Tab-separated table of N, CA and C in Angstrom:
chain	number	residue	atom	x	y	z
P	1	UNK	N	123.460	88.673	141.290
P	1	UNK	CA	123.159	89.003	142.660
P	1	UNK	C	121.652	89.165	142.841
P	2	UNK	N	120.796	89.345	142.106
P	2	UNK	CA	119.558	89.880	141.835
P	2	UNK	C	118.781	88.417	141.870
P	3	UNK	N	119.043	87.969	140.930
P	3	UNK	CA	118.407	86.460	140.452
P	3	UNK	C	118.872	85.432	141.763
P	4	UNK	N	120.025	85.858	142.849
P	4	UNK	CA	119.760	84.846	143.993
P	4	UNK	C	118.733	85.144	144.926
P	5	UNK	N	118.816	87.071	145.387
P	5	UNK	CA	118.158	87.433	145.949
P	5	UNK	C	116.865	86.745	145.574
P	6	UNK	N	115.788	86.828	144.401
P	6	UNK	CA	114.738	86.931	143.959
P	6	UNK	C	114.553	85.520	143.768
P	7	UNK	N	115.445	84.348	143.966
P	7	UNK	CA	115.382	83.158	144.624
P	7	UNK	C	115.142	82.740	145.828
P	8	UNK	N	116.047	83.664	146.646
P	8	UNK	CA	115.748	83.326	147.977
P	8	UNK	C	114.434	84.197	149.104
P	9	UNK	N	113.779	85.082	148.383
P	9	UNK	CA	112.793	85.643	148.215
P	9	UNK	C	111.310	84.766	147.569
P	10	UNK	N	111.709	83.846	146.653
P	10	UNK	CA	110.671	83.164	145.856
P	10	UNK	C	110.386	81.589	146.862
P	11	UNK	N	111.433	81.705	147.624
P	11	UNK	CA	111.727	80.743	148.146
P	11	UNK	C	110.914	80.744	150.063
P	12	UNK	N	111.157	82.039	150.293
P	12	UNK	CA	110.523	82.639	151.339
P	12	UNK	C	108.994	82.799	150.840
P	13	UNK	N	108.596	83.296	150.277
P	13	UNK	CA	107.130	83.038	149.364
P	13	UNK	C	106.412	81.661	149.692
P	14	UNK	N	107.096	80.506	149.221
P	14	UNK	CA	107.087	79.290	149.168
P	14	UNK	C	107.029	78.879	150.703
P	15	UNK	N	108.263	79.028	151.726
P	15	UNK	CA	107.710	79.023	152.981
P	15	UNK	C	106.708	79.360	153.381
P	16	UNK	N	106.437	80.550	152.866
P	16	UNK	CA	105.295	81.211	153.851
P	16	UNK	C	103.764	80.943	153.314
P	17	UNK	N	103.614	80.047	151.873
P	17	UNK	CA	102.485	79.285	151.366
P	17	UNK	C	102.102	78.546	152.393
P	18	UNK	N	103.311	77.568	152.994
P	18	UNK	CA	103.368	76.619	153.350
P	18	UNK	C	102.741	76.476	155.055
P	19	UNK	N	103.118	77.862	155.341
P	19	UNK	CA	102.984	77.875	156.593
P	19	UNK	C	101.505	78.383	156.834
P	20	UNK	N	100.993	78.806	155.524
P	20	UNK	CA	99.204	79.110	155.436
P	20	UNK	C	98.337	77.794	155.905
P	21	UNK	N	99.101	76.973	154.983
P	21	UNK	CA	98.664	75.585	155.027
P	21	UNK	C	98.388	74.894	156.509
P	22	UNK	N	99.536	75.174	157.111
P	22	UNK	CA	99.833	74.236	158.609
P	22	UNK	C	100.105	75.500	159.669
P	23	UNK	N	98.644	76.480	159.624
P	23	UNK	CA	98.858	77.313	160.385
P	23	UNK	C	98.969	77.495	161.875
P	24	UNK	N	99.395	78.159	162.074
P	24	UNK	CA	99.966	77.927	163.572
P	24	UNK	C	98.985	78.728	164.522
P	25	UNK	N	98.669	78.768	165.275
P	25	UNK	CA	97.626	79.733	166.744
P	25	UNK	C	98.250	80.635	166.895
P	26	UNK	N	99.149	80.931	166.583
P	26	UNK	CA	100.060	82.599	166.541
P	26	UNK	C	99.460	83.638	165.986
P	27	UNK	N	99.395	82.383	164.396
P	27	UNK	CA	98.727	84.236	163.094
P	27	UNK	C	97.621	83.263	162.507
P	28	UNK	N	97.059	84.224	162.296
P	28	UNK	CA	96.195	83.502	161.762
P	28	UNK	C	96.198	83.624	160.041
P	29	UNK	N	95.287	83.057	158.897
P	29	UNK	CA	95.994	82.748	157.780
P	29	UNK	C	95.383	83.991	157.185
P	30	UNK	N	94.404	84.968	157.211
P	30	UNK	CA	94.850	86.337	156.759
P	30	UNK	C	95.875	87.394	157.117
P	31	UNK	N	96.499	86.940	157.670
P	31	UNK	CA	97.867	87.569	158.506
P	31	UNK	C	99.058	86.936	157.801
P	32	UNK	N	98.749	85.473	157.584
P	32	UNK	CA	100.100	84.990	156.584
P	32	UNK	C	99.880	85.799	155.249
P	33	UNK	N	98.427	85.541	154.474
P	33	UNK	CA	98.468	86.210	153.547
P	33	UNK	C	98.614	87.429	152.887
P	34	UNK	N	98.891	88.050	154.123
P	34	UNK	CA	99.133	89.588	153.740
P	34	UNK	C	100.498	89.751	153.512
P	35	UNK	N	101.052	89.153	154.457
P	35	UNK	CA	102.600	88.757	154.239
P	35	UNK	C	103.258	88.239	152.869
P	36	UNK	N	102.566	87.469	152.358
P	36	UNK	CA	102.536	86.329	150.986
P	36	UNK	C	102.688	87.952	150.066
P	37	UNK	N	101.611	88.521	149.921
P	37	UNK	CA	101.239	89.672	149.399
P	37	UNK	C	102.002	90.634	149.234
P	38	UNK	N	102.760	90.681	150.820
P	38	UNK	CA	103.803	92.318	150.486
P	38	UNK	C	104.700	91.533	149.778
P	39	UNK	N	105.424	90.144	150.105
P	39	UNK	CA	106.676	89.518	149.933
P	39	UNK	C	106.555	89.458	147.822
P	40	UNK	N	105.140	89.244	147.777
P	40	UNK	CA	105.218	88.983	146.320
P	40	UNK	C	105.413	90.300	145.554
P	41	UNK	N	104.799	91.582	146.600
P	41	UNK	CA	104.939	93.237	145.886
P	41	UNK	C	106.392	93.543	145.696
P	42	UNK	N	107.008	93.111	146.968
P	42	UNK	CA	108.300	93.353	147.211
P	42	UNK	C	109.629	92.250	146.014
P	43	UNK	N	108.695	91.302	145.590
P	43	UNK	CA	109.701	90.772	144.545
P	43	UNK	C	109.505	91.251	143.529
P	44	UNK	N	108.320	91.804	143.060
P	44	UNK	CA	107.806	92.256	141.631
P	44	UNK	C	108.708	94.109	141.550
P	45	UNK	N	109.328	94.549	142.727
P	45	UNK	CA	109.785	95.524	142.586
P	45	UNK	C	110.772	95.577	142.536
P	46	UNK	N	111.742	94.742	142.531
P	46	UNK	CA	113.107	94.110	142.510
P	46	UNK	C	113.175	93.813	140.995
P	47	UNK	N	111.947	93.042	140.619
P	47	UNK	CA	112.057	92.368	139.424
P	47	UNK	C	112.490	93.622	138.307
P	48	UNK	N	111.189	94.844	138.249
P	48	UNK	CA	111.442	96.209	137.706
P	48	UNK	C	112.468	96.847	137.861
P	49	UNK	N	113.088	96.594	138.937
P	49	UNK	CA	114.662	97.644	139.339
P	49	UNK	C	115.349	96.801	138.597
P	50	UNK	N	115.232	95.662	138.175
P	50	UNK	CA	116.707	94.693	137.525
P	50	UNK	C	116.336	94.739	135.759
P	51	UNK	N	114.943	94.611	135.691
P	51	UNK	CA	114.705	95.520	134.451
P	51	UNK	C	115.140	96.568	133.991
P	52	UNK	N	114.932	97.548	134.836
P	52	UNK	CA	115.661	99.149	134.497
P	52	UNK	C	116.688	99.117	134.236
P	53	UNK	N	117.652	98.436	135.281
P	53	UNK	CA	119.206	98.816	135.182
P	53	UNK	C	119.817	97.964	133.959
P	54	UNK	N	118.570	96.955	133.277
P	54	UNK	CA	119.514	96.073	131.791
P	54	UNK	C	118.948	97.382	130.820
P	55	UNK	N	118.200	97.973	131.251
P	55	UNK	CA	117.466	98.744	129.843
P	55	UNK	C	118.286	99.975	130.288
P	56	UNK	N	119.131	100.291	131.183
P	56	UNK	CA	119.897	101.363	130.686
P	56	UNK	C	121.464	101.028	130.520
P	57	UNK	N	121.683	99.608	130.835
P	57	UNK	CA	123.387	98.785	130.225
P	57	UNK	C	122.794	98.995	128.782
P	58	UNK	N	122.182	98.769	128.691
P	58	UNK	CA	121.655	98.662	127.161
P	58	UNK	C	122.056	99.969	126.043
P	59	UNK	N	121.556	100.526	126.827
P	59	UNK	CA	121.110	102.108	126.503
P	59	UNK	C	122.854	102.675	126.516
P	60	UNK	N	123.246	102.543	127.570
P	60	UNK	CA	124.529	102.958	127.331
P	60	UNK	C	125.711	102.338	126.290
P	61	UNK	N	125.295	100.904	126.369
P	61	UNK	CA	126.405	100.431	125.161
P	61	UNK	C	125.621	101.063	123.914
P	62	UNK	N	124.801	101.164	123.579
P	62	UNK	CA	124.441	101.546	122.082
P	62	UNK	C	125.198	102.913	122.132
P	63	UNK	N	125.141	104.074	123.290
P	63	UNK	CA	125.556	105.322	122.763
P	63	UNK	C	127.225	104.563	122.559
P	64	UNK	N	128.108	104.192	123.644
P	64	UNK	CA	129.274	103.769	122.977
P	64	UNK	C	129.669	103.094	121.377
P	65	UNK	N	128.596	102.622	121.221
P	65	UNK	CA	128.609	101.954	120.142
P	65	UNK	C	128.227	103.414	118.986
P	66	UNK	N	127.853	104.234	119.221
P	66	UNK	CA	126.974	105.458	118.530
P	66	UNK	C	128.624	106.640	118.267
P	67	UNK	N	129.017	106.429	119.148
P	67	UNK	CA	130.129	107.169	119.712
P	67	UNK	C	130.946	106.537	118.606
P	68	UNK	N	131.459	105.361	118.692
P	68	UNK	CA	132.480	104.706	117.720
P	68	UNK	C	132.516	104.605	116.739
P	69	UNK	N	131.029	104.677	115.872
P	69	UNK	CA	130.577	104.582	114.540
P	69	UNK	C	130.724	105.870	114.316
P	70	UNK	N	130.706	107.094	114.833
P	70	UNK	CA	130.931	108.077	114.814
P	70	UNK	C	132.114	108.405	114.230
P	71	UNK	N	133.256	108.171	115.483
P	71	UNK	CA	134.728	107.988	115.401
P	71	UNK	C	135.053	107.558	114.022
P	72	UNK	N	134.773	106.557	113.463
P	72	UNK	CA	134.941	105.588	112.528
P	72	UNK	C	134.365	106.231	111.296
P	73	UNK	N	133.393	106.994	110.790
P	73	UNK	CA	132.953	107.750	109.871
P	73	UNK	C	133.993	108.917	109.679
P	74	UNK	N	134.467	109.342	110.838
P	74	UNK	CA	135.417	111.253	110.814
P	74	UNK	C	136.867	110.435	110.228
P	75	UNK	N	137.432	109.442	110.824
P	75	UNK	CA	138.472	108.923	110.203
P	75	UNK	C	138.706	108.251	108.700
P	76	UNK	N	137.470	107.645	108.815
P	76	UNK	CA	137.126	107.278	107.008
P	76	UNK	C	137.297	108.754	106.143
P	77	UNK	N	136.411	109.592	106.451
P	77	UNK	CA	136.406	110.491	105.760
P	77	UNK	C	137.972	111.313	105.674
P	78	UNK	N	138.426	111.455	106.720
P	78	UNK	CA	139.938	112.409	106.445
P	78	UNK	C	140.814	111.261	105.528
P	79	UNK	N	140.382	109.621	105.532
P	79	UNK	CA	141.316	109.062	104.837
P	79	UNK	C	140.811	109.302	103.159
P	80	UNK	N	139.456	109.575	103.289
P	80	UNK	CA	138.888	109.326	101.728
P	80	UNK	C	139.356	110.900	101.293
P	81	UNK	N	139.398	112.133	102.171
P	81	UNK	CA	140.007	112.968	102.000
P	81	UNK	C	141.681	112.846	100.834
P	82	UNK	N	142.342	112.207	102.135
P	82	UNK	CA	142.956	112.431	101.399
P	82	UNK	C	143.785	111.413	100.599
P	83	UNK	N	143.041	110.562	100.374
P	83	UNK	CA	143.281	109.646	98.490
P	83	UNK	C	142.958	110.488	97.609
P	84	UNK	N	141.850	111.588	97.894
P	84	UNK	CA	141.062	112.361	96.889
P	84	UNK	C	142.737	112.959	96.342
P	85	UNK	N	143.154	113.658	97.426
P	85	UNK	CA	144.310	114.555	97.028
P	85	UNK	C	145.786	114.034	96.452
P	86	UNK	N	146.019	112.607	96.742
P	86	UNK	CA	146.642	111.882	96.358
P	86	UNK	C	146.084	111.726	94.780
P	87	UNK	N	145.401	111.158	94.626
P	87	UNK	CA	144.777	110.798	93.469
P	87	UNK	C	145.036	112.160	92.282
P	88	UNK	N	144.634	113.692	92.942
P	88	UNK	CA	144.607	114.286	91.768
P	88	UNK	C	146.498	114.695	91.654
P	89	UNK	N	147.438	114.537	92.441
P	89	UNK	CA	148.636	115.095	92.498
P	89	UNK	C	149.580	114.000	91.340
P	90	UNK	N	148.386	112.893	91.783
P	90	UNK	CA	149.297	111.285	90.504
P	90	UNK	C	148.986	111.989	88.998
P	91	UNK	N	147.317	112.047	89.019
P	91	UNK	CA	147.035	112.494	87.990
P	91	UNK	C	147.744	113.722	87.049
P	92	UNK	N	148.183	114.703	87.795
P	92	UNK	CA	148.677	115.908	87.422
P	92	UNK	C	149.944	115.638	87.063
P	93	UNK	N	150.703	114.789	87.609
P	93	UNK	CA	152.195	114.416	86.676
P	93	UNK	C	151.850	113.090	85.833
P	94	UNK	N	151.321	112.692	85.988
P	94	UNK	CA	151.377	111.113	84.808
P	94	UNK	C	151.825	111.518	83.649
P	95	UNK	N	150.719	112.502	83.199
P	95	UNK	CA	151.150	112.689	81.349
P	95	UNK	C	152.419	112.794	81.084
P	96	UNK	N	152.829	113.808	82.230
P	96	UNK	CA	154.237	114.329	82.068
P	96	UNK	C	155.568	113.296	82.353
P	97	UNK	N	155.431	112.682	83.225
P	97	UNK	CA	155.739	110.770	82.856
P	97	UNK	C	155.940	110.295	81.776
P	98	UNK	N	154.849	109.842	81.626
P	98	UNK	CA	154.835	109.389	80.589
P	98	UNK	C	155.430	109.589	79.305
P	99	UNK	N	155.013	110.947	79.335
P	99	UNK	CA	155.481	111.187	77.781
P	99	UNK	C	157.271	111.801	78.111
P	100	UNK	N	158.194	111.982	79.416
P	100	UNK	CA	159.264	112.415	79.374
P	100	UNK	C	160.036	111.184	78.955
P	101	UNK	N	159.934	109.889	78.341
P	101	UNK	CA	160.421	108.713	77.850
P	101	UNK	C	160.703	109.340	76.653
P	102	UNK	N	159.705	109.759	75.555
P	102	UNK	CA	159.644	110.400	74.424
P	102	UNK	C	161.089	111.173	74.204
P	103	UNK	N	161.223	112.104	75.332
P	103	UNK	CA	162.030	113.133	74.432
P	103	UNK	C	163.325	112.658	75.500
P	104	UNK	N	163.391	111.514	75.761
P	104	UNK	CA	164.946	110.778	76.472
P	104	UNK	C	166.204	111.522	75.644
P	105	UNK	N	167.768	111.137	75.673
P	105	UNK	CA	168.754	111.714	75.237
P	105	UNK	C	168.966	111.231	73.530
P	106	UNK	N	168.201	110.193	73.488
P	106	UNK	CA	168.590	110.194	72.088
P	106	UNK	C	167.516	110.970	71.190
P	107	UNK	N	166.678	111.587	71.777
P	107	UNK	CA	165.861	111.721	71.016
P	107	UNK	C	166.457	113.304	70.311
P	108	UNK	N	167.498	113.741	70.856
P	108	UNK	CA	168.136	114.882	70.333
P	108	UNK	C	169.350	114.568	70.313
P	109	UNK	N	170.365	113.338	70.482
P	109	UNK	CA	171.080	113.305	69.886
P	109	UNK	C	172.318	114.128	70.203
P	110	UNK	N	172.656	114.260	71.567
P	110	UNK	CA	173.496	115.538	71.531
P	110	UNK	C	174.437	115.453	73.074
P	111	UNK	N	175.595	116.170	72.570
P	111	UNK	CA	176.390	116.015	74.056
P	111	UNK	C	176.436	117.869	74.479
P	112	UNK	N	177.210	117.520	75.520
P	112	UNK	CA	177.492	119.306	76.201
P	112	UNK	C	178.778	119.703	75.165
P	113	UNK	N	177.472	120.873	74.759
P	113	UNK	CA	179.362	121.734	74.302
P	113	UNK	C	178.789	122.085	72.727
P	114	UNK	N	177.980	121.123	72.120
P	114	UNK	CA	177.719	120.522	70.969
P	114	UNK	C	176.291	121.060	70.520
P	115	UNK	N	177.005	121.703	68.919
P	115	UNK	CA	175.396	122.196	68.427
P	115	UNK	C	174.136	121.614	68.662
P	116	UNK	N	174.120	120.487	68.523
P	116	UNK	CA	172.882	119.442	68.555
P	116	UNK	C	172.360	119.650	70.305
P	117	UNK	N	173.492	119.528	71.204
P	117	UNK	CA	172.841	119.352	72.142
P	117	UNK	C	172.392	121.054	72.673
P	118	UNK	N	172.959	122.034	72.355
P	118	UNK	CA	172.596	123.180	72.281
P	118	UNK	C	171.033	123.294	71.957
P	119	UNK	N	170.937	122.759	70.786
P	119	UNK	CA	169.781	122.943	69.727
P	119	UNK	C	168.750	121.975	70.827
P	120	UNK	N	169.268	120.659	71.055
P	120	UNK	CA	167.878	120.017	72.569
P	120	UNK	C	167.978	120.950	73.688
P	121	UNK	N	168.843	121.531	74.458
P	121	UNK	CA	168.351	122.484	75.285
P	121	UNK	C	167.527	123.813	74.500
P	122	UNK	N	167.858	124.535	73.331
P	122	UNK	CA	166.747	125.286	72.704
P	122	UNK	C	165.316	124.461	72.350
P	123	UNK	N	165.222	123.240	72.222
P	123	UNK	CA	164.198	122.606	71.742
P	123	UNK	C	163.114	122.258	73.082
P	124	UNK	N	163.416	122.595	74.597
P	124	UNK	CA	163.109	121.764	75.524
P	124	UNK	C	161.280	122.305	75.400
P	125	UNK	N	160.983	123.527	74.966
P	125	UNK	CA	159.681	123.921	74.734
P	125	UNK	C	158.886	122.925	74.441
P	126	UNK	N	159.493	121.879	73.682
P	126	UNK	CA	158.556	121.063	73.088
P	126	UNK	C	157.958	120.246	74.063
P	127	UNK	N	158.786	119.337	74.657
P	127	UNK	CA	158.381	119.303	76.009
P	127	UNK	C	157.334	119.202	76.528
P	128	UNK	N	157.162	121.160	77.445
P	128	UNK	CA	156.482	121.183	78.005
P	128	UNK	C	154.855	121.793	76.901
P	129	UNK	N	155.331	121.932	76.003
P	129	UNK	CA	153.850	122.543	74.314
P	129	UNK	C	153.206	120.788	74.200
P	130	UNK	N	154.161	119.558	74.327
P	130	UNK	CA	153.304	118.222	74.668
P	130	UNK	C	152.749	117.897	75.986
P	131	UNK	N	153.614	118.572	77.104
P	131	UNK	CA	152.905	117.779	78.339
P	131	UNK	C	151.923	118.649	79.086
P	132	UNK	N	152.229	119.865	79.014
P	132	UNK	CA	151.207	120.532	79.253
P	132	UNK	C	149.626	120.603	79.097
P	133	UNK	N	149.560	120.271	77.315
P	133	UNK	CA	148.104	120.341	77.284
P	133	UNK	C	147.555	118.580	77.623
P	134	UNK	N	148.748	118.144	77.256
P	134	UNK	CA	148.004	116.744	78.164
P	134	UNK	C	147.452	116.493	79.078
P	135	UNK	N	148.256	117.088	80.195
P	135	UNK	CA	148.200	117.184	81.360
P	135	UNK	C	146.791	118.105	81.569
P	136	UNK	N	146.241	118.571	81.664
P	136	UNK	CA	145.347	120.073	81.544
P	136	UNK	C	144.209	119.200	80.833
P	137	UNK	N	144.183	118.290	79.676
P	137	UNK	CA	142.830	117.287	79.111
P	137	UNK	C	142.796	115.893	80.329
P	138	UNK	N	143.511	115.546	80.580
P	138	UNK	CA	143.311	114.237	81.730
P	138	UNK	C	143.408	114.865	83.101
P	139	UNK	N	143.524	116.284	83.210
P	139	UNK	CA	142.854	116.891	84.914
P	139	UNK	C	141.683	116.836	84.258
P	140	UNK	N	141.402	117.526	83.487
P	140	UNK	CA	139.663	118.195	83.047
P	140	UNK	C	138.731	116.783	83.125
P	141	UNK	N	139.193	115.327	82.244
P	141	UNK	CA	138.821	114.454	82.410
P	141	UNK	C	138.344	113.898	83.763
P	142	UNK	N	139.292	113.706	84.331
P	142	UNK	CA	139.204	113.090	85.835
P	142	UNK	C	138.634	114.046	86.640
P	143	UNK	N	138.618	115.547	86.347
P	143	UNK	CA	137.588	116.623	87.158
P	143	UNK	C	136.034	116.051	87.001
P	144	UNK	N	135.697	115.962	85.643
P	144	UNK	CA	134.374	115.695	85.001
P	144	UNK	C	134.300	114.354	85.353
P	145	UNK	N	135.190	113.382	85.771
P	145	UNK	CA	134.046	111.878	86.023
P	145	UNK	C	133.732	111.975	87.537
P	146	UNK	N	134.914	112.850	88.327
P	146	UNK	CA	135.050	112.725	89.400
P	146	UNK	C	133.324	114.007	89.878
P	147	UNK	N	132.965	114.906	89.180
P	147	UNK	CA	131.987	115.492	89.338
P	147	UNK	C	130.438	114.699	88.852
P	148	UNK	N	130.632	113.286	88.122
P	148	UNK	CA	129.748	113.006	87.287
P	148	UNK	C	129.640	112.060	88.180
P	149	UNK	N	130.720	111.492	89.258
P	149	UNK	CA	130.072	110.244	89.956
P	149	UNK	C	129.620	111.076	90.956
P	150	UNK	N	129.952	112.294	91.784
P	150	UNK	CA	129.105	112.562	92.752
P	150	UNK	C	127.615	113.261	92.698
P	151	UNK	N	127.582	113.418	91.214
P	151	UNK	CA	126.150	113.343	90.769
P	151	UNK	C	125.054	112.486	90.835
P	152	UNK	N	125.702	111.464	90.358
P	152	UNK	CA	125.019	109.820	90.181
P	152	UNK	C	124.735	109.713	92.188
P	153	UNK	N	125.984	109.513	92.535
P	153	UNK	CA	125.826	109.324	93.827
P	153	UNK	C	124.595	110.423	95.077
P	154	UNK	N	124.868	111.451	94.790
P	154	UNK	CA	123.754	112.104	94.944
P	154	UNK	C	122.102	111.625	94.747
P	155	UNK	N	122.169	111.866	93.202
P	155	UNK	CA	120.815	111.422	92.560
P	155	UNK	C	120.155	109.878	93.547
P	156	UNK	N	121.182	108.778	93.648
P	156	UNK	CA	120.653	108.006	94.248
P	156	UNK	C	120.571	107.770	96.288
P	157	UNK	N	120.681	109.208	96.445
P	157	UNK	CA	120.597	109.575	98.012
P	157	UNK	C	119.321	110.058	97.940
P	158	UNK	N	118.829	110.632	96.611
P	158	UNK	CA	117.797	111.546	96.930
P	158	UNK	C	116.482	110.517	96.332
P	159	UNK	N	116.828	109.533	96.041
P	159	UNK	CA	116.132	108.581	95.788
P	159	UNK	C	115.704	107.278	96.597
P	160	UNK	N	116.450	107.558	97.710
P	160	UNK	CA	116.643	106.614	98.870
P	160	UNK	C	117.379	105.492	98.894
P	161	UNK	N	118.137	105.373	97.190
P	161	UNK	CA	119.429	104.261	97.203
P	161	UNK	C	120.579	104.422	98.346
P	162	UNK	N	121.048	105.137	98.419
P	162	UNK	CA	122.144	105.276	99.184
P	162	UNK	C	123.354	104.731	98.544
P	163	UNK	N	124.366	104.763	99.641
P	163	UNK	CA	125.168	104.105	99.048
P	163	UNK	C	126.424	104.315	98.163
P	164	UNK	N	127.472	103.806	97.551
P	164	UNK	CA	128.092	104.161	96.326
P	164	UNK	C	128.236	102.942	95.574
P	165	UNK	N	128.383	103.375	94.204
P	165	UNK	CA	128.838	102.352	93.450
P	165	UNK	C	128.615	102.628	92.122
């Protein structure tokens, strides 16, 4: 709408050169030219108002855009949240996984009713005297790398790396 106006304005300009040229006994040609003059003040202030209003479309998509990257950081983070917590709840049963293959039904040998299997329900200590301290060395592990990368990661914030990896 701007760029026709400031056409048909550039265009009136252009008339009114014209009419300097092939002046008429009416006005005389410092009278056109003053005219020439406001008409050219009057486009150059149009021109600035259509300036302004892109330099604040501007201005406003970046805060939307400021706004979303925003958005987009708080949601990353509650998701990196909570893998964190995922991550240590896997960790905390694995051993115990793992190693409950070990002491399966044959590994005592025994039915209900029956000394042997008596003797695997008295034996179940063992169990937890294996999975326990397992469990308790691969938290401590995964505590300590998981404290040793946000060290590293640190160190290279304060170094101006940024970043992870």
């Amino acid at each position: 709408m701007t760029k026709k106006l400031l056409k048909k304005e550039h265009l009136h300009v252009e008339s009114l050169e014209a009419q300097v040229q092939f002046c008429s006994s009416q006005e005389s040609e410092t009278e056109l030219s003053a005219k020439i003059a406001r008409m050219q003040h009057y486009i150059a202030d149009i021109a600035e108002e259509e300036k302004q209003m892109l330099e604040e479309r501007k201005m406003r998509r970046e805060e939307r855009l400021q706004d979303l990257s925003i958005a987009i950081a708080e949601a990353t983070r509650r998701d990196s949240h909570t893998m964190w917590g995922i991550a240590w709840v896997t960790i905390a049963f694995l051993p115990a996984t793992f190693i409950t293959p070990f002491f399966g039904m044959n590994f005592f040998n025994g039915r209900l009713g029956t000394p042997a299997f008596d003797g695997a329900s008295r034996s179940m200590w063992i169990f937890f005297a294996v999975a326990l301290p397992v469990s308790v060395v691969v938290l401590t592990v995964f505590w300590w790398w998981d404290r040793k990368v946000e060290m590293d990661e640190g160190r290279k914030a304060e170094r101006g790396g940024g970043g992870t990896g």
